[in-house]
mmCIF file of C-alpha atoms in Angstrom:
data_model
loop_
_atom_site.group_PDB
_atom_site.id
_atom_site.type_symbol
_atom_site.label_atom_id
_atom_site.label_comp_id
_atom_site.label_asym_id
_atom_site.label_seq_id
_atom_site.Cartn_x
_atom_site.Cartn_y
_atom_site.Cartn_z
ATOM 1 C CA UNK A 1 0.000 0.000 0.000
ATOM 2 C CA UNK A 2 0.922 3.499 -0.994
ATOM 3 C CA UNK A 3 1.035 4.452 2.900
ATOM 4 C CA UNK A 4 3.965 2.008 3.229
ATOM 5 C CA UNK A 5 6.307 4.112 1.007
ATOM 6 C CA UNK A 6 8.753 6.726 2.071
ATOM 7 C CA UNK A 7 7.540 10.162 2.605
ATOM 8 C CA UNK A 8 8.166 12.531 0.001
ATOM 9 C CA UNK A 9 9.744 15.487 1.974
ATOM 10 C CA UNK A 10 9.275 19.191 -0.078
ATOM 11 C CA UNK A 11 12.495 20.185 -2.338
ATOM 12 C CA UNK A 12 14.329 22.735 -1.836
ATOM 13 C CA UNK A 13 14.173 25.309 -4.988
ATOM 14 C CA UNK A 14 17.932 25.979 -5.700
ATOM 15 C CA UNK A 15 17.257 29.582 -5.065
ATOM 16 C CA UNK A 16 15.871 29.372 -2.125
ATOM 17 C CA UNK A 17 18.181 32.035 -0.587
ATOM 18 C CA UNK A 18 17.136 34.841 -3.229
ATOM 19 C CA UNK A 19 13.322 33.383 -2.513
ATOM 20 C CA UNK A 20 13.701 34.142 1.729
ATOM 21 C CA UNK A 21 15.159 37.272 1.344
ATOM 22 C CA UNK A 22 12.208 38.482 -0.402
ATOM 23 C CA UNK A 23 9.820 36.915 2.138
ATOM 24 C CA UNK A 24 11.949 37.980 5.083
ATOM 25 C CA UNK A 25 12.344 41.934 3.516
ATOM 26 C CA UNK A 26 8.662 41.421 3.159
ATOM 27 C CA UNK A 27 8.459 41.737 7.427
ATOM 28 C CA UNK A 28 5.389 39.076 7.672
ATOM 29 C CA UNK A 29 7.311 36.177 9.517
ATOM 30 C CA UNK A 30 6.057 35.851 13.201
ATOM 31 C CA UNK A 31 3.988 39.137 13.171
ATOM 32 C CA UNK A 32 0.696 38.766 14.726
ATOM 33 C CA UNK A 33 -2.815 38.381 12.927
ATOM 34 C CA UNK A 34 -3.915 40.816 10.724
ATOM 35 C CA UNK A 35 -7.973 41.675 9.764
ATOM 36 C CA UNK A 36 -6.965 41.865 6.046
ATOM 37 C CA UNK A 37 -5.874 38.112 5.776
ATOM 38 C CA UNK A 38 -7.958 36.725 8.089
ATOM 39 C CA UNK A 39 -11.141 37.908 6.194
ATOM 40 C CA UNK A 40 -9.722 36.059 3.345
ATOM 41 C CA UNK A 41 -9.020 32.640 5.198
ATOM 42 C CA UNK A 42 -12.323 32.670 6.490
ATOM 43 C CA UNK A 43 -13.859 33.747 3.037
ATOM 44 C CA UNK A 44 -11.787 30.599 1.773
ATOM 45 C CA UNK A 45 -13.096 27.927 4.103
ATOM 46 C CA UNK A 46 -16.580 29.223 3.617
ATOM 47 C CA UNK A 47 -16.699 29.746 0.025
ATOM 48 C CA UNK A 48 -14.931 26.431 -0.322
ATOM 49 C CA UNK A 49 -16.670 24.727 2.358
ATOM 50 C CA UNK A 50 -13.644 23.470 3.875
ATOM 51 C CA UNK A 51 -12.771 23.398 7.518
ATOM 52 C CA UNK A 52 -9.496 24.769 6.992
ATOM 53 C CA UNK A 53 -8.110 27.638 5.247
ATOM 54 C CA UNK A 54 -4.432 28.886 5.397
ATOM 55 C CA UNK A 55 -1.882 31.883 4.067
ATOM 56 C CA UNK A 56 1.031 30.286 5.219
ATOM 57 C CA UNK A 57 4.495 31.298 4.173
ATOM 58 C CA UNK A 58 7.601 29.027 4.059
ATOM 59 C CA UNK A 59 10.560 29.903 5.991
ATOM 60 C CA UNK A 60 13.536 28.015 5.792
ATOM 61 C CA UNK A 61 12.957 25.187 8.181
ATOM 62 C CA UNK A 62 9.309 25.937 8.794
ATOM 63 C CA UNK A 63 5.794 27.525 7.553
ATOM 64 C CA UNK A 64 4.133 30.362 9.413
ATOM 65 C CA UNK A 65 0.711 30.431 9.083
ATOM 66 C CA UNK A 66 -0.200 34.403 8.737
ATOM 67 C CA UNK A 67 -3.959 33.673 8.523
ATOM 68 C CA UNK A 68 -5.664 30.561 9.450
ATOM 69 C CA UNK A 69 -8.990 29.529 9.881
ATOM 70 C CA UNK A 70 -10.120 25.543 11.014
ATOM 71 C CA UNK A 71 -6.579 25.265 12.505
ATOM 72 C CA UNK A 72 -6.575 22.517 15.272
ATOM 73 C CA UNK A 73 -5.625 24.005 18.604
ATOM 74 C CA UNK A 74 -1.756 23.421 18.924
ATOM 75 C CA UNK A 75 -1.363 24.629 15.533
ATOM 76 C CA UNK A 76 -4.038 27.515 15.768
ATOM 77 C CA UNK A 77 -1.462 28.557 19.019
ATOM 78 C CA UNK A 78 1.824 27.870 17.738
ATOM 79 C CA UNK A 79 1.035 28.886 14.131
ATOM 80 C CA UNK A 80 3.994 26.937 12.721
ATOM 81 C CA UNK A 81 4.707 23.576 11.188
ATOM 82 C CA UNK A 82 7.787 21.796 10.057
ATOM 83 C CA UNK A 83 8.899 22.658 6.504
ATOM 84 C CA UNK A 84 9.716 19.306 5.132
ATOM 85 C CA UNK A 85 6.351 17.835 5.709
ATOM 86 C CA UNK A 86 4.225 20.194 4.131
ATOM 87 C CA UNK A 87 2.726 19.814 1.257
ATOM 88 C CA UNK A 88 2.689 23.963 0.688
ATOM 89 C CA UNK A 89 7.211 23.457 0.749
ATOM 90 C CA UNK A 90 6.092 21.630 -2.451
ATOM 91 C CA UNK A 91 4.118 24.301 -3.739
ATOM 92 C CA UNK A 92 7.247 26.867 -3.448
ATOM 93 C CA UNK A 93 9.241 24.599 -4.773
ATOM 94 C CA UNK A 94 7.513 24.187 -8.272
ATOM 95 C CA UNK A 95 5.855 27.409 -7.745
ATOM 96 C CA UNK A 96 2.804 26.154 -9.216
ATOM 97 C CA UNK A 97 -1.115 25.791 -8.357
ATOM 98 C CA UNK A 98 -1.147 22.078 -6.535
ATOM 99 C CA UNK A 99 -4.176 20.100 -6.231
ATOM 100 C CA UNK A 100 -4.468 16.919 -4.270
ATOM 101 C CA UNK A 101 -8.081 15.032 -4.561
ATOM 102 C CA UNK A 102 -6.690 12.622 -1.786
ATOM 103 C CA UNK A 103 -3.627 12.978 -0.063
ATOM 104 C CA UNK A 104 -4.185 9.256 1.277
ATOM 105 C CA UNK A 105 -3.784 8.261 -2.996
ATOM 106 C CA UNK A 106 -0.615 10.104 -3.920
ATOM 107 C CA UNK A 107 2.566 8.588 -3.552
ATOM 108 C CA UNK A 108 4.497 11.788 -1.809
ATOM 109 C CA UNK A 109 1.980 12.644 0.164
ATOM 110 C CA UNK A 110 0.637 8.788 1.626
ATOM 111 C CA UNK A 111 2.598 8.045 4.645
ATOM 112 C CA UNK A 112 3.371 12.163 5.849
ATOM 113 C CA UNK A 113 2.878 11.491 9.417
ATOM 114 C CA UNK A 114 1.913 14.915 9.728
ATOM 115 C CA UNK A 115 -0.924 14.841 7.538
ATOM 116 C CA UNK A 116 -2.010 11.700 9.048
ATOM 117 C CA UNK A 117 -2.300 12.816 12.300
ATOM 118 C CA UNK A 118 -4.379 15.035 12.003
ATOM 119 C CA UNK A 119 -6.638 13.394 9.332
ATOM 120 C CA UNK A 120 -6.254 15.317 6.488
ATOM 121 C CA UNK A 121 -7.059 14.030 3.302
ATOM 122 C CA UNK A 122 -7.537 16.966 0.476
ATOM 123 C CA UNK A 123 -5.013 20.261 -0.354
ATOM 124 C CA UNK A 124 -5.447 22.749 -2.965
ATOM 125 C CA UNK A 125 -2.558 25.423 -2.647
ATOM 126 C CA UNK A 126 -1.522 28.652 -4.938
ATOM 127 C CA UNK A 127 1.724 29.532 -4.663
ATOM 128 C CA UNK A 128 1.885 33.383 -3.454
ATOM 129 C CA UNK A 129 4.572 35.277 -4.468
ATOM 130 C CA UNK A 130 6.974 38.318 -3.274
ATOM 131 C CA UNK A 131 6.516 41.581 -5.660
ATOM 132 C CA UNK A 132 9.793 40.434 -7.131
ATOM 133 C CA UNK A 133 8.213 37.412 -8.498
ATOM 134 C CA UNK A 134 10.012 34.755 -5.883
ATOM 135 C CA UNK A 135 7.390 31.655 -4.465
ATOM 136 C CA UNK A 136 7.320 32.652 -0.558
ATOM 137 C CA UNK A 137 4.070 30.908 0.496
ATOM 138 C CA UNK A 138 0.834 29.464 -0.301
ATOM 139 C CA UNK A 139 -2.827 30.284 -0.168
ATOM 140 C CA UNK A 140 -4.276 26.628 0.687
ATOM 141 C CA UNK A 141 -7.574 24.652 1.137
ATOM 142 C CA UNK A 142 -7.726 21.616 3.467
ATOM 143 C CA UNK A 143 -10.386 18.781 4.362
ATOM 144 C CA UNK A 144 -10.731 15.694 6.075
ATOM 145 C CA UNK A 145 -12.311 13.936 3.169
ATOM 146 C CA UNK A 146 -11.201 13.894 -0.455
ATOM 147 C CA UNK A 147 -13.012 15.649 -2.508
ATOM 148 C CA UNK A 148 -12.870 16.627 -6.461
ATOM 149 C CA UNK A 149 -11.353 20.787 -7.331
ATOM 150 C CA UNK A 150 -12.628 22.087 -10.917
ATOM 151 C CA UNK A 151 -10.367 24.346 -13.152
ATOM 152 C CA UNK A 152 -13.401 27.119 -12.198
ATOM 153 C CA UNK A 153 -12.617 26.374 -8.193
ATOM 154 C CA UNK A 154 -8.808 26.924 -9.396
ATOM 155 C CA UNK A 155 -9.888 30.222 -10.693
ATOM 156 C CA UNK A 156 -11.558 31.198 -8.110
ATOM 157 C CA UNK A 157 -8.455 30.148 -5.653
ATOM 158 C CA UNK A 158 -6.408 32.391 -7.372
ATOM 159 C CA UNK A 159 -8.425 35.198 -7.488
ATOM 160 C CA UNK A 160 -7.734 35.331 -3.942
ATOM 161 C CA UNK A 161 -4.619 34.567 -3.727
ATOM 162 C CA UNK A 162 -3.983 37.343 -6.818
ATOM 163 C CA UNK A 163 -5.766 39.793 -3.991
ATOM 164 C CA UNK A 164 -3.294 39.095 -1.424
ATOM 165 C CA UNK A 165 -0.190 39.305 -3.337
ATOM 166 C CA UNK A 166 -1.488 42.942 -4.025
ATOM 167 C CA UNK A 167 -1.764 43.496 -0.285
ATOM 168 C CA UNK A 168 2.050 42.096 -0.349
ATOM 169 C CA UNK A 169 2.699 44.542 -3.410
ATOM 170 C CA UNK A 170 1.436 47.078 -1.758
ATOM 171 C CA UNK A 171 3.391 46.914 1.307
ATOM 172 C CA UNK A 172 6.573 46.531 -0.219
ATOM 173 C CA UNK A 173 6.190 49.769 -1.823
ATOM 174 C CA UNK A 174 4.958 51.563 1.193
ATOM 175 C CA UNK A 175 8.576 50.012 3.212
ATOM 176 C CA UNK A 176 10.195 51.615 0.047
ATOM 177 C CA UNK A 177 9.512 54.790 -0.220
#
C-alpha cells in the first residue's frame, strides 16, 4: 500500500536564498494576525466549504501560518509547522497551483505522518509570491475527506490569492519609499 512508502519530503528550490530574502524583507514572519488576511481565510473555508483555510508562508525550516482559519488548537497557538512535511514546501518549490483530490492516494503525500495525524485528506494550494516574483508561500484549502477541485474552483483560488499578493505589493512599496 501506498502508505507504506517513504515520505516525500518538499524540495528545496535551488534559489531558495534569493526566494527568503524576499519573504523575510517582506516583514510578515512571526507578526501577529492581521484583519486583512484573516477575512480572506475565512472567506476561503466558507466559500470552499472546507474546515481549513491557510496563508502560510515558508521559511527556511518551517511555515508560518499568517492567517488561518479551522486550525486545530496546537497549531491555531503555535502557528507553525515543520517545513519538510508540508505539502505547501512543495508548492514553493515548483511554484505552481497544486491540487491533491486525496492525499491518502498520492505517492508523496501517503505516509506524511503529519498529515495523518491530524486526518487530512484533500489540499489545494496557490503559490503566493513576493513583488519580485520569488514563491514565498501558499494560499491553501484543506479537508478531512477527499473531494474533487474544478479548473473554475482553481480560478476562483487564485483570485484570492492574486488579492493578497497585491496586499504584499502594496506593502513593499509603502517600506520603500
Amino acid at each position: 500500500p501506498l502508505s507504506l512508502e517513504p515520505m516525500t519530503p518538499a524540495p528545496i528550490p535551488a534559489n531558495d536564498d534569493e526566494r527568503l530574502a524576499a519573504l523575510h524583507a517582506l516583514g510578515l514572519l512571526d507578526t501577529d494576525a492581521e484583519p486583512v488576511f484573516d477575512r480572506i481565510t475565512a472567506k476561503l473555508a466558507r466559500v470552499f466549504e472546507v474546515p481549513i483555510a491557510l496563508l502560510s508562508l515558508v521559511d527556511r525550516d518551517r511555515l508560518f501560518f499568517k492567517s488561518h482559519t479551522g486550525l486545530p488548537e496546537d497549531l491555531a497557538q503555535s502557528r507553525q509547522a515543520p517545513r519538510d512535511v508540508s505539502v505547501c514546501g512543495h508548492v514553493v518549490a515548483k511554484n505552481e497551483v497544486t491540487i491533491i483530490e486525496d492525499l491518502a492516494r498520492d505517492r508523496r503525500f501517503a505516509s506524511n505522518p503529519w498529515l495523518k495525524e491530524r486526518g487530512l485528506r484533500f489540499y489545494a494550494g496557490v503559490p503566493l509570491r513576493a513583488p519580485g516574483g520569488q514563491p514565498i508561500g501558499t494560499l491553501c484549502l484543506l479537508d478531512t475527506k477527499p473531494r474533487p477541485f474544478t479548473a473554475r474552483d482553481q480560478r476562483h483560488l487564485q483570485e484570492y490569492a492574486d488579492e493578497v499578493m497585491e496586499e504584499f505589493a502594496r506593502r513593499a512599496a509603502v517600506g520603500n519609499s
